[in-house]
């Protein structure tokens, strides 16, 4: 559905040249919800704008449904209004002097290809029904809640019956609880109508909740593409691992196959194979077992729970080891009281990064 090949783009500033996109290759399938994830400045919004035709790349090729809409070699650049794309922005771009109906109808009434009044009414009515805003056609935009404004923006994008829907941080202005509800409804809606979605966010939870597949971007490069579970459990480097959820980091050296000497003691890990290598180890907080008494199993260490933070459906524990290293543990259920404890790390849950997998960016200690 969406094919992006070797797309590059530079921005020229007073401080110098910024390489916003560096040889991006991406394929999004029809009906797929594809999320571009990354921190501010990673290039995700620039890539979205290039696809929309709001930015012109320096090199590469972009195709939509088999039609080339940009190619530097063939000197093709199809303007935004001819790409048949729906867009939902972070700000929603709702016109305050218009009603709900008029906001949704705007791209239809201003389109180059004129539509009859009846077609416009039918399209708007259908779009408002999809986002559950029927009956609010005459309401002035200023009287809408934040969630309703977001739905109007979505209805306006769907009313043109787009080939694909582009969404740039569309939920970031909503409060946490409403954002959780809306993203669930959004996924259900786009799957129901079968539209292809390219979605930009910096929120890894949002990416995991929405995406069929995710591309993690950093400094204009795609670091990894896959299902959210894949990026979470099998990150290709430190940057992906630390961005896609909380991580405990340990430094160590592989002393023999399956054995790593670390700053908290000796760990057994299935993925440790290159003897003599200096490595960095990633352990997710939920992959640690915590108990009041020792089990005698491998990868078990004595520590002390120095703090507990109750967060409703789970608790976070800070466990200090005998070497003063602190380990973060996440667990559901009733909070465990501070004091002496034993924590165990599953050897098949330890992710080992060799030098070739490390990021040049700073990582959390």
GROMACS .gro file of N, CA and C in nm, residues 99-250:
model
  456
   99UNK      N    1  -1.949   2.487   1.247
   99UNK     CA    2  -2.016   2.380   1.322
   99UNK      C    3  -1.943   2.248   1.296
  100UNK      N    4  -1.986   2.144   1.367
  100UNK     CA    5  -1.930   2.011   1.347
  100UNK      C    6  -1.947   1.968   1.201
  101UNK      N    7  -2.068   1.986   1.147
  101UNK     CA    8  -2.094   1.947   1.009
  101UNK      C    9  -2.002   2.022   0.913
  102UNK      N   10  -1.990   2.152   0.931
  102UNK     CA   11  -1.910   2.234   0.841
  102UNK      C   12  -1.762   2.199   0.848
  103UNK      N   13  -1.713   2.165   0.967
  103UNK     CA   14  -1.574   2.124   0.981
  103UNK      C   15  -1.546   1.995   0.904
  104UNK      N   16  -1.636   1.898   0.918
  104UNK     CA   17  -1.616   1.769   0.852
  104UNK      C   18  -1.633   1.783   0.701
  105UNK      N   19  -1.724   1.871   0.658
  105UNK     CA   20  -1.753   1.888   0.516
  105UNK      C   21  -1.647   1.969   0.443
  106UNK      N   22  -1.562   2.042   0.517
  106UNK     CA   23  -1.470   2.136   0.455
  106UNK      C   24  -1.384   2.077   0.342
  107UNK      N   25  -1.315   1.964   0.363
  107UNK     CA   26  -1.232   1.911   0.254
  107UNK      C   27  -1.314   1.863   0.134
  108UNK      N   28  -1.442   1.835   0.155
  108UNK     CA   29  -1.528   1.791   0.045
  108UNK      C   30  -1.576   1.910  -0.037
  109UNK      N   31  -1.612   2.018   0.031
  109UNK     CA   32  -1.664   2.135  -0.040
  109UNK      C   33  -1.554   2.215  -0.107
  110UNK      N   34  -1.428   2.202  -0.055
  110UNK     CA   35  -1.317   2.278  -0.111
  110UNK      C   36  -1.232   2.194  -0.206
  111UNK      N   37  -1.273   2.071  -0.232
  111UNK     CA   38  -1.195   1.983  -0.318
  111UNK      C   39  -1.196   2.031  -0.463
  112UNK      N   40  -1.091   1.995  -0.535
  112UNK     CA   41  -1.082   2.034  -0.676
  112UNK      C   42  -1.195   1.972  -0.756
  113UNK      N   43  -1.226   1.845  -0.723
  113UNK     CA   44  -1.338   1.776  -0.790
  113UNK      C   45  -1.465   1.804  -0.711
  114UNK      N   46  -1.558   1.878  -0.770
  114UNK     CA   47  -1.678   1.920  -0.702
  114UNK      C   48  -1.774   1.803  -0.679
  115UNK      N   49  -1.828   1.798  -0.559
  115UNK     CA   50  -1.926   1.694  -0.524
  115UNK      C   51  -2.062   1.759  -0.506
  116UNK      N   52  -2.165   1.684  -0.534
  116UNK     CA   53  -2.300   1.737  -0.516
  116UNK      C   54  -2.329   1.757  -0.367
  117UNK      N   55  -2.425   1.843  -0.338
  117UNK     CA   56  -2.464   1.871  -0.201
  117UNK      C   57  -2.509   1.745  -0.129
  118UNK      N   58  -2.579   1.656  -0.200
  118UNK     CA   59  -2.628   1.532  -0.140
  118UNK      C   60  -2.514   1.438  -0.106
  119UNK      N   61  -2.414   1.430  -0.195
  119UNK     CA   62  -2.298   1.344  -0.169
  119UNK      C   63  -2.222   1.394  -0.047
  120UNK      N   64  -2.206   1.524  -0.037
  120UNK     CA   65  -2.138   1.583   0.079
  120UNK      C   66  -2.213   1.550   0.207
  121UNK      N   67  -2.345   1.567   0.207
  121UNK     CA   68  -2.425   1.537   0.326
  121UNK      C   69  -2.413   1.389   0.363
  122UNK      N   70  -2.417   1.302   0.265
  122UNK     CA   71  -2.408   1.158   0.291
  122UNK      C   72  -2.271   1.122   0.348
  123UNK      N   73  -2.166   1.180   0.290
  123UNK     CA   74  -2.030   1.151   0.336
  123UNK      C   75  -2.010   1.199   0.480
  124UNK      N   76  -2.057   1.318   0.510
  124UNK     CA   77  -2.042   1.374   0.645
  124UNK      C   78  -2.122   1.292   0.746
  125UNK      N   79  -2.245   1.257   0.711
  125UNK     CA   80  -2.330   1.178   0.800
  125UNK      C   81  -2.266   1.042   0.829
  126UNK      N   82  -2.212   0.979   0.726
  126UNK     CA   83  -2.148   0.848   0.744
  126UNK      C   84  -2.025   0.859   0.833
  127UNK      N   85  -1.944   0.964   0.810
  127UNK     CA   86  -1.823   0.982   0.890
  127UNK      C   87  -1.855   1.009   1.036
  128UNK      N   88  -1.957   1.089   1.062
  128UNK     CA   89  -1.995   1.121   1.200
  128UNK      C   90  -2.053   0.998   1.272
  129UNK      N   91  -2.121   0.913   1.197
  129UNK     CA   92  -2.171   0.789   1.256
  129UNK      C   93  -2.055   0.698   1.294
  130UNK      N   94  -1.952   0.694   1.211
  130UNK     CA   95  -1.836   0.609   1.239
  130UNK      C   96  -1.767   0.648   1.370
  131UNK      N   97  -1.760   0.780   1.395
  131UNK     CA   98  -1.692   0.827   1.517
  131UNK      C   99  -1.790   0.856   1.631
  132UNK      N  100  -1.916   0.815   1.613
  132UNK     CA  101  -2.019   0.826   1.717
  132UNK      C  102  -2.047   0.972   1.757
  133UNK      N  103  -2.059   1.058   1.656
  133UNK     CA  104  -2.094   1.198   1.680
  133UNK      C  105  -2.223   1.237   1.610
  134UNK      N  106  -2.301   1.137   1.567
  134UNK     CA  107  -2.428   1.170   1.502
  134UNK      C  108  -2.517   1.246   1.602
  135UNK      N  109  -2.588   1.344   1.548
  135UNK     CA  110  -2.674   1.428   1.632
  135UNK      C  111  -2.607   1.557   1.676
  136UNK      N  112  -2.474   1.569   1.652
  136UNK     CA  113  -2.402   1.690   1.692
  136UNK      C  114  -2.365   1.777   1.572
  137UNK      N  115  -2.428   1.752   1.459
  137UNK     CA  116  -2.391   1.822   1.336
  137UNK      C  117  -2.395   1.975   1.350
  138UNK      N  118  -2.492   2.028   1.424
  138UNK     CA  119  -2.510   2.173   1.432
  138UNK      C  120  -2.437   2.237   1.550
  139UNK      N  121  -2.367   2.156   1.628
  139UNK     CA  122  -2.299   2.211   1.747
  139UNK      C  123  -2.179   2.294   1.705
  140UNK      N  124  -2.160   2.415   1.761
  140UNK     CA  125  -2.042   2.497   1.731
  140UNK      C  126  -1.915   2.430   1.785
  141UNK      N  127  -1.809   2.440   1.712
  141UNK     CA  128  -1.684   2.374   1.750
  141UNK      C  129  -1.634   2.413   1.889
  142UNK      N  130  -1.647   2.540   1.933
  142UNK     CA  131  -1.597   2.576   2.067
  142UNK      C  132  -1.668   2.504   2.181
  143UNK      N  133  -1.785   2.447   2.156
  143UNK     CA  134  -1.859   2.379   2.262
  143UNK      C  135  -1.827   2.230   2.270
  144UNK      N  136  -1.727   2.187   2.196
  144UNK     CA  137  -1.688   2.046   2.197
  144UNK      C  138  -1.580   2.021   2.302
  145UNK      N  139  -1.581   1.902   2.361
  145UNK     CA  140  -1.474   1.861   2.452
  145UNK      C  141  -1.350   1.822   2.369
  146UNK      N  142  -1.239   1.801   2.437
  146UNK     CA  143  -1.117   1.762   2.367
  146UNK      C  144  -1.134   1.631   2.291
  147UNK      N  145  -1.201   1.535   2.354
  147UNK     CA  146  -1.225   1.407   2.288
  147UNK      C  147  -1.316   1.421   2.167
  148UNK      N  148  -1.416   1.508   2.177
  148UNK     CA  149  -1.506   1.529   2.064
  148UNK      C  150  -1.435   1.600   1.949
  149UNK      N  151  -1.347   1.693   1.980
  149UNK     CA  152  -1.270   1.761   1.876
  149UNK      C  153  -1.181   1.661   1.801
  150UNK      N  154  -1.123   1.570   1.876
  150UNK     CA  155  -1.040   1.468   1.812
  150UNK      C  156  -1.124   1.381   1.719
  151UNK      N  157  -1.246   1.351   1.758
  151UNK     CA  158  -1.335   1.271   1.673
  151UNK      C  159  -1.376   1.347   1.547
  152UNK      N  160  -1.398   1.478   1.562
  152UNK     CA  161  -1.432   1.560   1.445
  152UNK      C  162  -1.317   1.559   1.345
  153UNK      N  163  -1.195   1.573   1.396
  153UNK     CA  164  -1.077   1.571   1.309
  153UNK      C  165  -1.066   1.437   1.237
  154UNK      N  166  -1.096   1.329   1.308
  154UNK     CA  167  -1.091   1.196   1.247
  154UNK      C  168  -1.202   1.180   1.144
  155UNK      N  169  -1.322   1.228   1.177
  155UNK     CA  170  -1.434   1.219   1.082
  155UNK      C  171  -1.403   1.297   0.955
  156UNK      N  172  -1.342   1.413   0.968
  156UNK     CA  173  -1.306   1.495   0.851
  156UNK      C  174  -1.207   1.421   0.762
  157UNK      N  175  -1.111   1.350   0.824
  157UNK     CA  176  -1.013   1.274   0.747
  157UNK      C  177  -1.077   1.155   0.677
  158UNK      N  178  -1.176   1.093   0.743
  158UNK     CA  179  -1.241   0.975   0.685
  158UNK      C  180  -1.343   1.011   0.578
  159UNK      N  181  -1.398   1.133   0.584
  159UNK     CA  182  -1.505   1.173   0.492
  159UNK      C  183  -1.459   1.175   0.347
  160UNK      N  184  -1.329   1.196   0.324
  160UNK     CA  185  -1.279   1.199   0.186
  160UNK      C  186  -1.253   1.058   0.131
  161UNK      N  187  -1.278   0.956   0.216
  161UNK     CA  188  -1.252   0.816   0.179
  161UNK      C  189  -1.108   0.799   0.131
  162UNK      N  190  -1.013   0.821   0.220
  162UNK     CA  191  -0.872   0.825   0.181
  162UNK      C  192  -0.815   0.687   0.150
  163UNK      N  193  -0.708   0.688   0.069
  163UNK     CA  194  -0.633   0.564   0.045
  163UNK      C  195  -0.563   0.520   0.174
  164UNK      N  196  -0.516   0.617   0.251
  164UNK     CA  197  -0.451   0.589   0.379
  164UNK      C  198  -0.475   0.706   0.473
  165UNK      N  199  -0.464   0.678   0.601
  165UNK     CA  200  -0.487   0.778   0.705
  165UNK      C  201  -0.354   0.804   0.776
  166UNK      N  202  -0.312   0.931   0.777
  166UNK     CA  203  -0.188   0.970   0.843
  166UNK      C  204  -0.222   1.043   0.972
  167UNK      N  205  -0.162   1.000   1.082
  167UNK     CA  206  -0.196   1.057   1.212
  167UNK      C  207  -0.069   1.096   1.287
  168UNK      N  208  -0.059   1.225   1.324
  168UNK     CA  209   0.060   1.276   1.390
  168UNK      C  210   0.029   1.315   1.534
  169UNK      N  211   0.064   1.227   1.628
  169UNK     CA  212   0.041   1.249   1.772
  169UNK      C  213  -0.103   1.295   1.799
  170UNK      N  214  -0.204   1.227   1.746
  170UNK     CA  215  -0.341   1.278   1.755
  170UNK      C  216  -0.403   1.273   1.894
  171UNK      N  217  -0.344   1.196   1.986
  171UNK     CA  218  -0.405   1.181   2.119
  171UNK      C  219  -0.328   1.253   2.228
  172UNK      N  220  -0.221   1.321   2.192
  172UNK     CA  221  -0.132   1.377   2.295
  172UNK      C  222  -0.197   1.490   2.375
  173UNK      N  223  -0.301   1.554   2.322
  173UNK     CA  224  -0.366   1.663   2.395
  173UNK      C  225  -0.478   1.616   2.488
  174UNK      N  226  -0.504   1.486   2.491
  174UNK     CA  227  -0.610   1.432   2.577
  174UNK      C  228  -0.551   1.391   2.711
  175UNK      N  229  -0.635   1.392   2.817
  175UNK     CA  230  -0.586   1.346   2.946
  175UNK      C  231  -0.567   1.194   2.942
  176UNK      N  232  -0.492   1.141   3.039
  176UNK     CA  233  -0.446   1.002   3.035
  176UNK      C  234  -0.560   0.902   3.022
  177UNK      N  235  -0.666   0.919   3.100
  177UNK     CA  236  -0.776   0.822   3.098
  177UNK      C  237  -0.851   0.827   2.965
  178UNK      N  238  -0.878   0.947   2.916
  178UNK     CA  239  -0.949   0.962   2.789
  178UNK      C  240  -0.864   0.910   2.674
  179UNK      N  241  -0.733   0.934   2.681
  179UNK     CA  242  -0.642   0.885   2.576
  179UNK      C  243  -0.647   0.733   2.567
  180UNK      N  244  -0.654   0.668   2.682
  180UNK     CA  245  -0.661   0.521   2.684
  180UNK      C  246  -0.790   0.471   2.620
  181UNK      N  247  -0.901   0.538   2.649
  181UNK     CA  248  -1.030   0.498   2.592
  181UNK      C  249  -1.033   0.522   2.441
  182UNK      N  250  -0.984   0.640   2.399
  182UNK     CA  251  -0.993   0.677   2.258
  182UNK      C  252  -0.904   0.589   2.171
  183UNK      N  253  -0.785   0.554   2.219
  183UNK     CA  254  -0.698   0.471   2.134
  183UNK      C  255  -0.756   0.332   2.113
  184UNK      N  256  -0.828   0.280   2.213
  184UNK     CA  257  -0.894   0.152   2.195
  184UNK      C  258  -1.005   0.162   2.090
  185UNK      N  259  -1.083   0.270   2.099
  185UNK     CA  260  -1.190   0.292   2.001
  185UNK      C  261  -1.132   0.317   1.862
  186UNK      N  262  -1.020   0.387   1.857
  186UNK     CA  263  -0.957   0.419   1.729
  186UNK      C  264  -0.911   0.293   1.657
  187UNK      N  265  -0.845   0.204   1.730
  187UNK     CA  266  -0.799   0.079   1.668
  187UNK      C  267  -0.918  -0.002   1.616
  188UNK      N  268  -1.023  -0.012   1.698
  188UNK     CA  269  -1.142  -0.087   1.658
  188UNK      C  270  -1.206  -0.027   1.533
  189UNK      N  271  -1.211   0.106   1.527
  189UNK     CA  272  -1.274   0.174   1.413
  189UNK      C  273  -1.197   0.152   1.284
  190UNK      N  274  -1.065   0.176   1.286
  190UNK     CA  275  -0.989   0.166   1.161
  190UNK      C  276  -0.981   0.022   1.112
  191UNK      N  277  -0.985  -0.073   1.205
  191UNK     CA  278  -0.988  -0.213   1.163
  191UNK      C  279  -1.123  -0.247   1.101
  192UNK      N  280  -1.228  -0.187   1.153
  192UNK     CA  281  -1.363  -0.212   1.102
  192UNK      C  282  -1.377  -0.163   0.958
  193UNK      N  283  -1.325  -0.043   0.929
  193UNK     CA  284  -1.340   0.013   0.795
  193UNK      C  285  -1.227  -0.029   0.701
  194UNK      N  286  -1.120  -0.087   0.757
  194UNK     CA  287  -1.013  -0.142   0.674
  194UNK      C  288  -0.917  -0.041   0.615
  195UNK      N  289  -0.910   0.080   0.671
  195UNK     CA  290  -0.821   0.181   0.616
  195UNK      C  291  -0.678   0.158   0.665
  196UNK      N  292  -0.582   0.186   0.579
  196UNK     CA  293  -0.440   0.178   0.615
  196UNK      C  294  -0.402   0.300   0.697
  197UNK      N  295  -0.328   0.281   0.807
  197UNK     CA  296  -0.293   0.392   0.897
  197UNK      C  297  -0.142   0.397   0.917
  198UNK      N  298  -0.086   0.517   0.899
  198UNK     CA  299   0.052   0.544   0.940
  198UNK      C  300   0.044   0.644   1.054
  199UNK      N  301   0.091   0.604   1.171
  199UNK     CA  302   0.065   0.676   1.297
  199UNK      C  303   0.198   0.713   1.362
  200UNK      N  304   0.213   0.840   1.398
  200UNK     CA  305   0.336   0.889   1.461
  200UNK      C  306   0.311   0.913   1.610
  201UNK      N  307   0.403   0.865   1.694
  201UNK     CA  308   0.394   0.889   1.837
  201UNK      C  309   0.531   0.877   1.902
  202UNK      N  310   0.546   0.940   2.018
  202UNK     CA  311   0.667   0.922   2.099
  202UNK      C  312   0.637   0.832   2.220
  203UNK      N  313   0.513   0.786   2.231
  203UNK     CA  314   0.465   0.711   2.346
  203UNK      C  315   0.468   0.561   2.316
  204UNK      N  316   0.558   0.487   2.382
  204UNK     CA  317   0.571   0.344   2.353
  204UNK      C  318   0.447   0.265   2.394
  205UNK      N  319   0.376   0.309   2.498
  205UNK     CA  320   0.253   0.241   2.539
  205UNK      C  321   0.147   0.255   2.429
  206UNK      N  322   0.137   0.374   2.373
  206UNK     CA  323   0.044   0.398   2.263
  206UNK      C  324   0.079   0.311   2.143
  207UNK      N  325   0.208   0.300   2.114
  207UNK     CA  326   0.253   0.216   2.002
  207UNK      C  327   0.214   0.071   2.024
  208UNK      N  328   0.235   0.021   2.146
  208UNK     CA  329   0.203  -0.119   2.175
  208UNK      C  330   0.052  -0.145   2.169
  209UNK      N  331  -0.028  -0.044   2.209
  209UNK     CA  332  -0.173  -0.062   2.210
  209UNK      C  333  -0.234  -0.057   2.071
  210UNK      N  334  -0.172   0.018   1.979
  210UNK     CA  335  -0.233   0.042   1.849
  210UNK      C  336  -0.174  -0.041   1.735
  211UNK      N  337  -0.046  -0.066   1.737
  211UNK     CA  338   0.026  -0.109   1.618
  211UNK      C  339   0.009  -0.257   1.582
  212UNK      N  340  -0.004  -0.282   1.452
  212UNK     CA  341   0.020  -0.416   1.398
  212UNK      C  342   0.171  -0.437   1.388
  213UNK      N  343   0.238  -0.331   1.339
  213UNK     CA  344   0.384  -0.329   1.336
  213UNK      C  345   0.432  -0.189   1.373
  214UNK      N  346   0.555  -0.184   1.423
  214UNK     CA  347   0.614  -0.057   1.467
  214UNK      C  348   0.753  -0.042   1.408
  215UNK      N  349   0.787   0.081   1.369
  215UNK     CA  350   0.925   0.114   1.329
  215UNK      C  351   0.981   0.210   1.432
  216UNK      N  352   1.089   0.171   1.496
  216UNK     CA  353   1.157   0.258   1.592
  216UNK      C  354   1.259   0.342   1.516
  217UNK      N  355   1.246   0.477   1.528
  217UNK     CA  356   1.334   0.568   1.456
  217UNK      C  357   1.423   0.646   1.553
  218UNK      N  358   1.543   0.680   1.505
  218UNK     CA  359   1.633   0.764   1.583
  218UNK      C  360   1.732   0.830   1.487
  219UNK      N  361   1.746   0.963   1.499
  219UNK     CA  362   1.838   1.039   1.416
  219UNK      C  363   1.821   1.011   1.267
  220UNK      N  364   1.694   1.003   1.223
  220UNK     CA  365   1.666   0.988   1.081
  220UNK      C  366   1.688   0.849   1.025
  221UNK      N  367   1.704   0.751   1.114
  221UNK     CA  368   1.728   0.612   1.073
  221UNK      C  369   1.625   0.520   1.137
  222UNK      N  370   1.579   0.420   1.065
  222UNK     CA  371   1.493   0.318   1.124
  222UNK      C  372   1.582   0.212   1.187
  223UNK      N  373   1.572   0.197   1.318
  223UNK     CA  374   1.656   0.103   1.390
  223UNK      C  375   1.602  -0.039   1.386
  224UNK      N  376   1.469  -0.053   1.394
  224UNK     CA  377   1.408  -0.187   1.398
  224UNK      C  378   1.262  -0.177   1.358
  225UNK      N  379   1.216  -0.277   1.285
  225UNK     CA  380   1.075  -0.287   1.245
  225UNK      C  381   1.023  -0.422   1.290
  226UNK      N  382   0.904  -0.424   1.348
  226UNK     CA  383   0.845  -0.551   1.389
  226UNK      C  384   0.720  -0.530   1.472
  227UNK      N  385   0.664  -0.641   1.517
  227UNK     CA  386   0.550  -0.635   1.608
  227UNK      C  387   0.598  -0.573   1.739
  228UNK      N  388   0.513  -0.497   1.809
  228UNK     CA  389   0.555  -0.436   1.936
  228UNK      C  390   0.617  -0.536   2.034
  229UNK      N  391   0.566  -0.658   2.040
  229UNK     CA  392   0.623  -0.758   2.130
  229UNK      C  393   0.768  -0.791   2.092
  230UNK      N  394   0.795  -0.790   1.962
  230UNK     CA  395   0.930  -0.819   1.915
  230UNK      C  396   1.027  -0.709   1.957
  231UNK      N  397   0.986  -0.583   1.940
  231UNK     CA  398   1.074  -0.473   1.979
  231UNK      C  399   1.094  -0.469   2.130
  232UNK      N  400   0.993  -0.512   2.203
  232UNK     CA  401   1.003  -0.510   2.349
  232UNK      C  402   1.093  -0.622   2.401
  233UNK      N  403   1.074  -0.743   2.350
  233UNK     CA  404   1.146  -0.859   2.402
  233UNK      C  405   1.274  -0.891   2.328
  234UNK      N  406   1.286  -0.850   2.198
  234UNK     CA  407   1.408  -0.877   2.122
  234UNK      C  408   1.461  -0.750   2.056
  235UNK      N  409   1.490  -0.646   2.133
  235UNK     CA  410   1.544  -0.523   2.074
  235UNK      C  411   1.680  -0.549   2.011
  236UNK      N  412   1.708  -0.481   1.899
  236UNK     CA  413   1.834  -0.507   1.828
  236UNK      C  414   1.951  -0.430   1.888
  237UNK      N  415   1.924  -0.325   1.964
  237UNK     CA  416   2.033  -0.251   2.027
  237UNK      C  417   1.984  -0.181   2.153
  238UNK      N  418   2.076  -0.115   2.219
  238UNK     CA  419   2.047  -0.050   2.346
  238UNK      C  420   1.942   0.060   2.331
  239UNK      N  421   1.949   0.137   2.223
  239UNK     CA  422   1.856   0.247   2.203
  239UNK      C  423   1.712   0.198   2.198
  240UNK      N  424   1.687   0.092   2.124
  240UNK     CA  425   1.552   0.035   2.116
  240UNK      C  426   1.510  -0.018   2.252
  241UNK      N  427   1.598  -0.089   2.318
  241UNK     CA  428   1.565  -0.150   2.447
  241UNK      C  429   1.525  -0.046   2.550
  242UNK      N  430   1.603   0.061   2.563
  242UNK     CA  431   1.576   0.159   2.668
  242UNK      C  432   1.458   0.248   2.635
  243UNK      N  433   1.428   0.269   2.505
  243UNK     CA  434   1.313   0.351   2.469
  243UNK      C  435   1.183   0.274   2.482
  244UNK      N  436   1.189   0.143   2.455
  244UNK     CA  437   1.067   0.062   2.451
  244UNK      C  438   1.042  -0.002   2.587
  245UNK      N  439   1.039   0.078   2.693
  245UNK     CA  440   1.007   0.027   2.825
  245UNK      C  441   1.122   0.039   2.923
  246UNK      N  442   1.093   0.019   3.052
  246UNK     CA  443   1.194   0.029   3.158
  246UNK      C  444   1.290  -0.089   3.150
  247UNK      N  445   1.418  -0.062   3.182
  247UNK     CA  446   1.522  -0.165   3.175
  247UNK      C  447   1.618  -0.149   3.292
  248UNK      N  448   1.662  -0.263   3.347
  248UNK     CA  449   1.776  -0.266   3.439
  248UNK      C  450   1.901  -0.296   3.356
  249UNK      N  451   2.003  -0.210   3.367
  249UNK     CA  452   2.127  -0.229   3.291
  249UNK      C  453   2.238  -0.279   3.383
  250UNK      N  454   2.309  -0.380   3.337
  250UNK     CA  455   2.426  -0.431   3.408
  250UNK      C  456   2.542  -0.445   3.310
   0.00000   0.00000   0.00000
